[in-house]
PDB file of C-alpha atoms and ligand atoms in Angstrom:
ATOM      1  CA  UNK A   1     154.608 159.481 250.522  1.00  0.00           C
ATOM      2  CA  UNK A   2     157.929 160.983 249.539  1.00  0.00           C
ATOM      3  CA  UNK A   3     158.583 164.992 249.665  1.00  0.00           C
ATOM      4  CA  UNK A   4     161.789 166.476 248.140  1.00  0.00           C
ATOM      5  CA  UNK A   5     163.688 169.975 249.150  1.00  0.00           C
ATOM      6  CA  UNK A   6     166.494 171.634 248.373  1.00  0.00           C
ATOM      7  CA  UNK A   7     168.229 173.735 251.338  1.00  0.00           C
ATOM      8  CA  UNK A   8     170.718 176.237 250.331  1.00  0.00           C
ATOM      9  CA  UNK A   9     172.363 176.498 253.885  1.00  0.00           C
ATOM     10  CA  UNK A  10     173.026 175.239 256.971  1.00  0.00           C
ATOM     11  CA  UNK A  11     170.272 177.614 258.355  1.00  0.00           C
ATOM     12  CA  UNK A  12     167.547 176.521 256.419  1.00  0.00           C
ATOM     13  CA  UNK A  13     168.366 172.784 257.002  1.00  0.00           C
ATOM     14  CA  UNK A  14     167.410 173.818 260.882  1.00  0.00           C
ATOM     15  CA  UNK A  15     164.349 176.149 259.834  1.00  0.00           C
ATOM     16  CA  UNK A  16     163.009 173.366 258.082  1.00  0.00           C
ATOM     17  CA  UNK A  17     163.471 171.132 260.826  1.00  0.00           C
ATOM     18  CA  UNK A  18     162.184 173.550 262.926  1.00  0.00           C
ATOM     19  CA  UNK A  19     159.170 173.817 261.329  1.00  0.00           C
ATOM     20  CA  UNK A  20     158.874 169.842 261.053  1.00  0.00           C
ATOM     21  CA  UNK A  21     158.921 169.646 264.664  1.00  0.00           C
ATOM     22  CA  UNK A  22     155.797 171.109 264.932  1.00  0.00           C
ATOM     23  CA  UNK A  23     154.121 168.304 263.711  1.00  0.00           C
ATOM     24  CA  UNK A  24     155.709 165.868 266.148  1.00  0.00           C
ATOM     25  CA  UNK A  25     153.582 164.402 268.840  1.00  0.00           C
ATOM     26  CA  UNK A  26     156.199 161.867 270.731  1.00  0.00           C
ATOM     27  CA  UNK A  27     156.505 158.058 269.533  1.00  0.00           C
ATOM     28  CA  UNK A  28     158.170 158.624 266.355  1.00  0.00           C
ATOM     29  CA  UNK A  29     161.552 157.654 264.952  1.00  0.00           C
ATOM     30  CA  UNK A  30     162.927 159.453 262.419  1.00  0.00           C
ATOM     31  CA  UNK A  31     165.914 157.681 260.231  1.00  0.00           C
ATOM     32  CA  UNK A  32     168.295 160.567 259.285  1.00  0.00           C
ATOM     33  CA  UNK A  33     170.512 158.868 256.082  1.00  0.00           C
ATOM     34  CA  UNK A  34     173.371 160.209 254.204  1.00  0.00           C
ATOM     35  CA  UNK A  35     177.647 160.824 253.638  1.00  0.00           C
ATOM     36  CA  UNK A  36     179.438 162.321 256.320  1.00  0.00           C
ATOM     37  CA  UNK A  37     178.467 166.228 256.714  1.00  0.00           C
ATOM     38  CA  UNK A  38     175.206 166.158 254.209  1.00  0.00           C
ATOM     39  CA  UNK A  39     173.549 168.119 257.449  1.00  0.00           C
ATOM     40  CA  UNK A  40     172.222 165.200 259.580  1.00  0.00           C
ATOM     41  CA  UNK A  41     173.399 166.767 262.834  1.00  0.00           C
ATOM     42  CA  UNK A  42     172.616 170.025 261.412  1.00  0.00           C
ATOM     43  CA  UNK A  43     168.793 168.728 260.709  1.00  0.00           C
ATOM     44  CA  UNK A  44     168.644 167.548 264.647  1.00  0.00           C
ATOM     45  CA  UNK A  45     169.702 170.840 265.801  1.00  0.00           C
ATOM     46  CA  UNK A  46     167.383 172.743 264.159  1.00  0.00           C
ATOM     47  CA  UNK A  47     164.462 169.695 265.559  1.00  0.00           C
ATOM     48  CA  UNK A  48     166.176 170.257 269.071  1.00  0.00           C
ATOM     49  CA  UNK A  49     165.398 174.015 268.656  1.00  0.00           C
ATOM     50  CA  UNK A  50     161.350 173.480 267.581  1.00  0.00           C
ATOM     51  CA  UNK A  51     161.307 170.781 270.440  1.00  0.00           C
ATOM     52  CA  UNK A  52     162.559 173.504 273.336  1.00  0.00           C
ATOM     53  CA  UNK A  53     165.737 171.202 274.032  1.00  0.00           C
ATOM     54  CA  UNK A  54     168.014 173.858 275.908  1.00  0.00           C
ATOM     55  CA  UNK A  55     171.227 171.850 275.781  1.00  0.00           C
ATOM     56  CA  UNK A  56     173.550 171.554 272.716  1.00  0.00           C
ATOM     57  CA  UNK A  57     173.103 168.750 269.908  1.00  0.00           C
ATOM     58  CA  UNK A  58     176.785 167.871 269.038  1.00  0.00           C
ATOM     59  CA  UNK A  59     178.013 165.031 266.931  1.00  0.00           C
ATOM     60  CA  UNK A  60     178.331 162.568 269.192  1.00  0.00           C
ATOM     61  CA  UNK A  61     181.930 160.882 268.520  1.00  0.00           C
ATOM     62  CA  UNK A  62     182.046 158.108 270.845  1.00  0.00           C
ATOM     63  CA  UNK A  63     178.654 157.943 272.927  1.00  0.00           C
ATOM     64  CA  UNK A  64     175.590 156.113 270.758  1.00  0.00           C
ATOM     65  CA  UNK A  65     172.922 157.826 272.223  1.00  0.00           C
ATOM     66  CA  UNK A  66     172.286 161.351 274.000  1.00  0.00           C
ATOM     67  CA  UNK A  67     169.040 162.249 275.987  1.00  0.00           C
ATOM     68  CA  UNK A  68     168.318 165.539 275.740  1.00  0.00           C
ATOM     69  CA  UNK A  69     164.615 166.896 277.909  1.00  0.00           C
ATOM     70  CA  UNK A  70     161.909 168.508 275.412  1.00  0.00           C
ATOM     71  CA  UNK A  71     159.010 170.427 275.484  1.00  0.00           C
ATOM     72  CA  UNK A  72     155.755 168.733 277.190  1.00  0.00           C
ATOM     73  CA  UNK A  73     157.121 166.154 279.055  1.00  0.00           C
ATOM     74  CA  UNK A  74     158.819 164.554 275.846  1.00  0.00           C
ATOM     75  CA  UNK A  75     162.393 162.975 275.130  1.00  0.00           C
ATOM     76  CA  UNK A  76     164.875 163.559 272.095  1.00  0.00           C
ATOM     77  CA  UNK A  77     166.577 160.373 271.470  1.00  0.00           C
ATOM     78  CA  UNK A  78     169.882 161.374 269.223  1.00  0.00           C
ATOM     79  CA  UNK A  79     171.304 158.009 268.058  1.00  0.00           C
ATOM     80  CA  UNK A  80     174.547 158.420 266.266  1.00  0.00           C
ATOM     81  CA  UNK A  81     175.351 154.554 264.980  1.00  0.00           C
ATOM     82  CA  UNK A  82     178.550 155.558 262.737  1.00  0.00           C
ATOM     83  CA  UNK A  83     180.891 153.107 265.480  1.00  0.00           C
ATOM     84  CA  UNK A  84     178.433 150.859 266.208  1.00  0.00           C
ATOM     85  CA  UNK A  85     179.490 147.068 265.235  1.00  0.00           C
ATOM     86  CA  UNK A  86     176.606 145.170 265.892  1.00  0.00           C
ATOM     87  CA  UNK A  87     173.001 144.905 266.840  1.00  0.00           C
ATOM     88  CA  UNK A  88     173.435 143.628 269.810  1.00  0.00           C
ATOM     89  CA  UNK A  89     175.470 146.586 270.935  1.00  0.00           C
ATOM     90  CA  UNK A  90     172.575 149.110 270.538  1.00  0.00           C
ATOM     91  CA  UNK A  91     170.629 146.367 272.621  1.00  0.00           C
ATOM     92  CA  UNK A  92     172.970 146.447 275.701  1.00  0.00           C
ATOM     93  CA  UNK A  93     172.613 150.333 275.622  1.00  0.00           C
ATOM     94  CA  UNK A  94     168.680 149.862 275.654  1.00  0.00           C
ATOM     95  CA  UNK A  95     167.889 151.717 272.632  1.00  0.00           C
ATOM     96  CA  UNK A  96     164.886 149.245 272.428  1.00  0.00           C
ATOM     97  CA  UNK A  97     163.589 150.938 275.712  1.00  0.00           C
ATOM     98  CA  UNK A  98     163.285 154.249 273.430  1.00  0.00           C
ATOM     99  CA  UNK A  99     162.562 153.456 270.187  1.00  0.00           C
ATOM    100  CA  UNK A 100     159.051 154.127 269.155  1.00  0.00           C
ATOM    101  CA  UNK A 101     158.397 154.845 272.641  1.00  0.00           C
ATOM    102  CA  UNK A 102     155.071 157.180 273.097  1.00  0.00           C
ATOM    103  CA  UNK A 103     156.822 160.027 275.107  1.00  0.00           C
ATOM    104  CA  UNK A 104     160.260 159.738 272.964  1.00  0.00           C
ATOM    105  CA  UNK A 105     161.218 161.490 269.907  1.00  0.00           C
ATOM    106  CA  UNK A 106     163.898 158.736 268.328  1.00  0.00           C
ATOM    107  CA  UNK A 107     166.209 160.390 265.628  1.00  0.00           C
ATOM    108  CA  UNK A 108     169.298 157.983 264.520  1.00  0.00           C
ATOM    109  CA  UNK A 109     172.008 158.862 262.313  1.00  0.00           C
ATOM    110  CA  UNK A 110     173.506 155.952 260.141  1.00  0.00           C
ATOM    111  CA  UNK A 111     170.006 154.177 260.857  1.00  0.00           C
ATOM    112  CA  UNK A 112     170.966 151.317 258.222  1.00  0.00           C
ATOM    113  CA  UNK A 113     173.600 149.912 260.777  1.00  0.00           C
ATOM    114  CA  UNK A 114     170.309 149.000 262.574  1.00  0.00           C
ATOM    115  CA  UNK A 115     168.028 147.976 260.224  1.00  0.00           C
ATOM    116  CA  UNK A 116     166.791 145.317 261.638  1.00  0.00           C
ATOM    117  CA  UNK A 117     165.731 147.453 265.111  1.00  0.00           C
ATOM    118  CA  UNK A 118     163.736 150.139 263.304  1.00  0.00           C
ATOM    119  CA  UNK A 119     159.693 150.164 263.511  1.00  0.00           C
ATOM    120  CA  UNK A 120     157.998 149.889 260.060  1.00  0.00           C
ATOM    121  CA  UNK A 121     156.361 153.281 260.567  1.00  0.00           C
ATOM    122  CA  UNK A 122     159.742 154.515 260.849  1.00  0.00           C
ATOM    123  CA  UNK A 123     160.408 158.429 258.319  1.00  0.00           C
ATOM    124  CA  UNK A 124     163.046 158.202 256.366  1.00  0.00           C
ATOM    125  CA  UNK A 125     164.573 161.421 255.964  1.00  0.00           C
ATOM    126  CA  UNK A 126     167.738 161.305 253.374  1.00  0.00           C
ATOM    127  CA  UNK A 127     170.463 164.057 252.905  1.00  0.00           C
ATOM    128  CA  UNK A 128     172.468 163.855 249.699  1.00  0.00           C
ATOM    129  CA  UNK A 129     175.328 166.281 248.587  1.00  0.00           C
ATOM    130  CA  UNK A 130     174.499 169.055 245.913  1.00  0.00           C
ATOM    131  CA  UNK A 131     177.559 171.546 246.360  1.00  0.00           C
ATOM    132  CA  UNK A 132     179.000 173.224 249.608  1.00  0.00           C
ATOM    133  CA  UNK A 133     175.370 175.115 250.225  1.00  0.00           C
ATOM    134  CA  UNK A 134     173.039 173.053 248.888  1.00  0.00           C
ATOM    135  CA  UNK A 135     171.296 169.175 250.449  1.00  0.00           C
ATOM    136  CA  UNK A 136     168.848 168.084 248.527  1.00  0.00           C
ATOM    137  CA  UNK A 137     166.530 166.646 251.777  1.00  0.00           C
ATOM    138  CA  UNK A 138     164.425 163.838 250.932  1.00  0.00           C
ATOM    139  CA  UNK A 139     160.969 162.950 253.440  1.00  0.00           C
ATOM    140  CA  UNK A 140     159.812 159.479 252.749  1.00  0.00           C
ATOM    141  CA  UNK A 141     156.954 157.398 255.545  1.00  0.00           C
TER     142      UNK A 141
HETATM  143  N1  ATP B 201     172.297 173.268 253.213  1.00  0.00           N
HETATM  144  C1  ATP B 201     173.011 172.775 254.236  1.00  0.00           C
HETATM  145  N2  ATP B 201     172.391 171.996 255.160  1.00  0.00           N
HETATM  146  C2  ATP B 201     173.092 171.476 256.189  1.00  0.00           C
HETATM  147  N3  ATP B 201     174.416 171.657 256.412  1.00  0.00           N
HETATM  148  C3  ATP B 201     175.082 172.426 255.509  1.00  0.00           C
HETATM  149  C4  ATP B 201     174.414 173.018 254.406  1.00  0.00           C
HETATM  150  N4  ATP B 201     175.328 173.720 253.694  1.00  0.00           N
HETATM  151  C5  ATP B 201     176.492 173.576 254.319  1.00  0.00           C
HETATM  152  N5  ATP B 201     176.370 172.807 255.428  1.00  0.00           N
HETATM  153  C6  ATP B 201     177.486 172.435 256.315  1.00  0.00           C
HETATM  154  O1  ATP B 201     177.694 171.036 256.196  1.00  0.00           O
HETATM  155  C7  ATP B 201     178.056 170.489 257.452  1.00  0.00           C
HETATM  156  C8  ATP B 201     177.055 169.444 257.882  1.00  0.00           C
HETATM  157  O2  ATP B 201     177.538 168.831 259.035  1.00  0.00           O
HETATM  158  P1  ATP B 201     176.692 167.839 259.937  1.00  0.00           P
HETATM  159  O3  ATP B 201     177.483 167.605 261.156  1.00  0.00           O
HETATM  160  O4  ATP B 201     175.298 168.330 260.085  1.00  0.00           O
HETATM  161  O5  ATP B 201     176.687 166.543 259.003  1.00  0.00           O
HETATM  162  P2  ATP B 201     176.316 165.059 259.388  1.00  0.00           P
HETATM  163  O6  ATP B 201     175.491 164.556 258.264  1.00  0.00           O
HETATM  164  O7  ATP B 201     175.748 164.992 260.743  1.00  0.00           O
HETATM  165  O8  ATP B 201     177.737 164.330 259.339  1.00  0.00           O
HETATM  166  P3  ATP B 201     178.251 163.038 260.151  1.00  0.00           P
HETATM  167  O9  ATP B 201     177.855 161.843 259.330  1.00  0.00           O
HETATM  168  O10 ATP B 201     179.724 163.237 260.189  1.00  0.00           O
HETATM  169  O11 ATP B 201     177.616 163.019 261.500  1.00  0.00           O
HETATM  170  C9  ATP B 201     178.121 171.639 258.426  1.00  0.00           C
HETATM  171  O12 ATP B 201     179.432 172.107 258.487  1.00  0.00           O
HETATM  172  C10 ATP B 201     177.198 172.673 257.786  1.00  0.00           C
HETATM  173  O13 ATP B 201     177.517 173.994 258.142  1.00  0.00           O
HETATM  174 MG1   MG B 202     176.300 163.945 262.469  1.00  0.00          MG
END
Protein backbone atom coordinates (compact mmCIF):
# COMPACT_ATOMS: atom_id res chain seq x y z
CA UNK A 1 0.00 0.00 0.00
CA UNK A 2 1.80 3.20 -0.87
CA UNK A 3 0.14 6.84 -0.18
CA UNK A 4 1.80 10.02 -1.58
CA UNK A 5 1.55 13.86 -0.13
CA UNK A 6 2.86 16.88 -0.76
CA UNK A 7 3.46 19.27 2.42
CA UNK A 8 4.03 22.83 1.71
CA UNK A 9 5.63 23.61 5.20
CA UNK A 10 7.22 22.63 8.04
CA UNK A 11 3.79 22.89 9.86
CA UNK A 12 1.93 20.66 7.88
CA UNK A 13 4.73 17.99 7.88
CA UNK A 14 3.80 17.91 11.90
CA UNK A 15 -0.13 18.21 11.31
CA UNK A 16 0.11 15.35 9.22
CA UNK A 17 2.03 13.50 11.59
CA UNK A 18 -0.14 14.54 14.06
CA UNK A 19 -2.95 13.23 12.63
CA UNK A 20 -1.03 9.83 11.78
CA UNK A 21 -0.48 9.32 15.32
CA UNK A 22 -3.84 8.74 15.91
CA UNK A 23 -3.81 5.62 14.35
CA UNK A 24 -0.88 4.27 16.35
CA UNK A 25 -1.53 1.59 18.87
CA UNK A 26 2.24 0.79 20.27
CA UNK A 27 4.47 -2.04 18.52
CA UNK A 28 5.18 -0.31 15.40
CA UNK A 29 8.35 0.94 13.75
CA UNK A 30 8.21 3.45 11.47
CA UNK A 31 11.41 3.90 8.94
CA UNK A 32 11.68 7.70 8.34
CA UNK A 33 14.09 7.88 4.85
CA UNK A 34 15.50 10.78 3.09
CA UNK A 35 18.63 13.75 2.47
CA UNK A 36 19.58 15.71 5.28
CA UNK A 37 16.67 18.33 6.28
CA UNK A 38 13.73 16.69 3.90
CA UNK A 39 11.64 17.04 7.45
CA UNK A 40 12.40 13.68 9.18
CA UNK A 41 12.86 15.30 12.58
CA UNK A 42 10.26 17.67 11.68
CA UNK A 43 7.74 14.53 10.93
CA UNK A 44 8.71 13.08 14.66
CA UNK A 45 7.89 16.26 16.24
CA UNK A 46 4.74 16.68 14.98
CA UNK A 47 4.17 12.39 16.02
CA UNK A 48 5.66 13.46 19.51
CA UNK A 49 2.90 16.15 19.68
CA UNK A 50 -0.27 13.54 18.68
CA UNK A 51 1.50 11.01 21.11
CA UNK A 52 1.36 13.65 24.33
CA UNK A 53 5.33 13.48 24.57
CA UNK A 54 5.95 16.75 26.74
CA UNK A 55 9.70 16.93 26.20
CA UNK A 56 11.44 18.30 23.05
CA UNK A 57 12.31 16.04 19.88
CA UNK A 58 15.74 17.47 18.76
CA UNK A 59 18.09 16.05 16.22
CA UNK A 60 19.97 13.98 18.08
CA UNK A 61 23.80 14.69 17.04
CA UNK A 62 25.68 12.24 18.93
CA UNK A 63 23.20 9.98 21.08
CA UNK A 64 21.44 6.98 18.78
CA UNK A 65 18.46 6.74 20.57
CA UNK A 66 16.18 9.09 22.87
CA UNK A 67 13.22 7.80 25.08
CA UNK A 68 10.78 10.12 25.34
CA UNK A 69 7.21 8.92 27.81
CA UNK A 70 3.81 8.98 25.67
CA UNK A 71 0.36 8.91 26.13
CA UNK A 72 -1.20 5.52 27.68
CA UNK A 73 1.56 3.98 29.10
CA UNK A 74 3.49 3.95 25.63
CA UNK A 75 7.24 4.74 24.57
CA UNK A 76 8.63 6.93 21.57
CA UNK A 77 11.72 5.33 20.42
CA UNK A 78 13.65 8.24 18.23
CA UNK A 79 16.55 6.40 16.54
CA UNK A 80 18.81 8.74 14.71
CA UNK A 81 21.46 6.16 12.84
CA UNK A 82 23.30 9.01 10.66
CA UNK A 83 26.90 8.03 12.93
CA UNK A 84 26.19 4.73 13.41
CA UNK A 85 29.05 2.32 11.85
CA UNK A 86 27.79 -0.93 12.32
CA UNK A 87 25.06 -3.27 13.35
CA UNK A 88 26.46 -4.38 16.08
CA UNK A 89 26.63 -0.92 17.56
CA UNK A 90 22.80 -0.44 17.64
CA UNK A 91 22.94 -4.00 19.36
CA UNK A 92 25.17 -2.93 22.34
CA UNK A 93 22.72 0.07 22.84
CA UNK A 94 19.73 -2.53 22.94
CA UNK A 95 17.72 -1.15 20.25
CA UNK A 96 16.58 -4.85 19.79
CA UNK A 97 14.94 -4.52 23.33
CA UNK A 98 12.61 -1.74 21.58
CA UNK A 99 12.09 -2.47 18.28
CA UNK A 100 8.70 -3.79 17.48
CA UNK A 101 8.15 -3.92 21.05
CA UNK A 102 4.17 -3.93 21.96
CA UNK A 103 4.26 -0.81 24.31
CA UNK A 104 7.02 1.11 22.03
CA UNK A 105 6.51 3.39 19.23
CA UNK A 106 10.07 2.80 17.17
CA UNK A 107 10.76 5.73 14.66
CA UNK A 108 14.52 5.61 13.10
CA UNK A 109 16.03 8.08 10.96
CA UNK A 110 18.63 6.76 8.33
CA UNK A 111 16.80 3.26 8.90
CA UNK A 112 18.88 1.72 5.84
CA UNK A 113 22.12 1.79 8.07
CA UNK A 114 20.10 -0.99 9.83
CA UNK A 115 18.52 -2.88 7.43
CA UNK A 116 19.13 -5.90 8.49
CA UNK A 117 17.46 -5.10 12.27
CA UNK A 118 14.12 -3.83 10.95
CA UNK A 119 10.79 -6.11 11.30
CA UNK A 120 9.16 -6.93 7.90
CA UNK A 121 5.99 -5.12 8.96
CA UNK A 122 8.13 -2.24 9.30
CA UNK A 123 6.24 1.61 7.35
CA UNK A 124 8.33 3.10 5.29
CA UNK A 125 7.76 6.64 5.32
CA UNK A 126 10.15 8.59 2.63
CA UNK A 127 10.83 12.43 2.47
CA UNK A 128 12.24 13.72 -0.80
CA UNK A 129 13.14 17.43 -1.64
CA UNK A 130 10.63 19.52 -3.85
CA UNK A 131 11.83 23.24 -3.15
CA UNK A 132 12.45 25.09 0.26
CA UNK A 133 8.48 24.54 1.27
CA UNK A 134 7.54 21.67 -0.27
CA UNK A 135 8.42 17.35 0.77
CA UNK A 136 6.79 15.27 -1.21
CA UNK A 137 6.03 12.46 1.88
CA UNK A 138 5.75 9.06 0.70
CA UNK A 139 3.66 6.13 3.17
CA UNK A 140 4.55 2.70 2.02
CA UNK A 141 3.65 -0.90 4.58
N1 LIG B 1 7.29 20.99 4.06
C1 LIG B 1 8.27 20.88 4.98
N2 LIG B 1 8.29 19.80 5.80
C2 LIG B 1 9.27 19.66 6.72
N3 LIG B 1 10.29 20.53 6.92
C3 LIG B 1 10.31 21.63 6.11
C4 LIG B 1 9.31 21.85 5.13
N4 LIG B 1 9.60 23.02 4.50
C5 LIG B 1 10.71 23.49 5.06
N5 LIG B 1 11.16 22.68 6.04
C6 LIG B 1 12.38 22.91 6.83
O1 LIG B 1 13.31 21.89 6.50
C7 LIG B 1 14.06 21.52 7.65
C8 LIG B 1 13.85 20.05 7.95
O2 LIG B 1 14.72 19.70 8.99
P1 LIG B 1 14.67 18.32 9.76
O3 LIG B 1 15.59 18.45 10.90
O4 LIG B 1 13.26 17.93 10.03
O5 LIG B 1 15.28 17.35 8.65
P2 LIG B 1 15.83 15.89 8.82
O6 LIG B 1 15.31 15.12 7.67
O7 LIG B 1 15.55 15.37 10.17
O8 LIG B 1 17.40 16.09 8.62
P3 LIG B 1 18.63 15.24 9.21
O9 LIG B 1 18.88 14.12 8.24
O10 LIG B 1 19.74 16.23 9.23
O11 LIG B 1 18.27 14.73 10.57
C9 LIG B 1 13.58 22.40 8.78
O12 LIG B 1 14.41 23.51 8.86
C10 LIG B 1 12.18 22.79 8.33
O13 LIG B 1 11.75 24.02 8.86
MG1 LIG C 1 16.78 14.65 11.71
Amino acid sequence: MKKQIITNSSRETKELAKKFSKKIKGGEVLALKGDLGSGKTTFVQGLAKGLDVKENITSPTFVILNLHKSKKGLQLAHFDLYRLNNERDLEGIGATDYLGKDKIISVIEWPERAKKLLPKNTIWITFEHIDENRRKITFKK
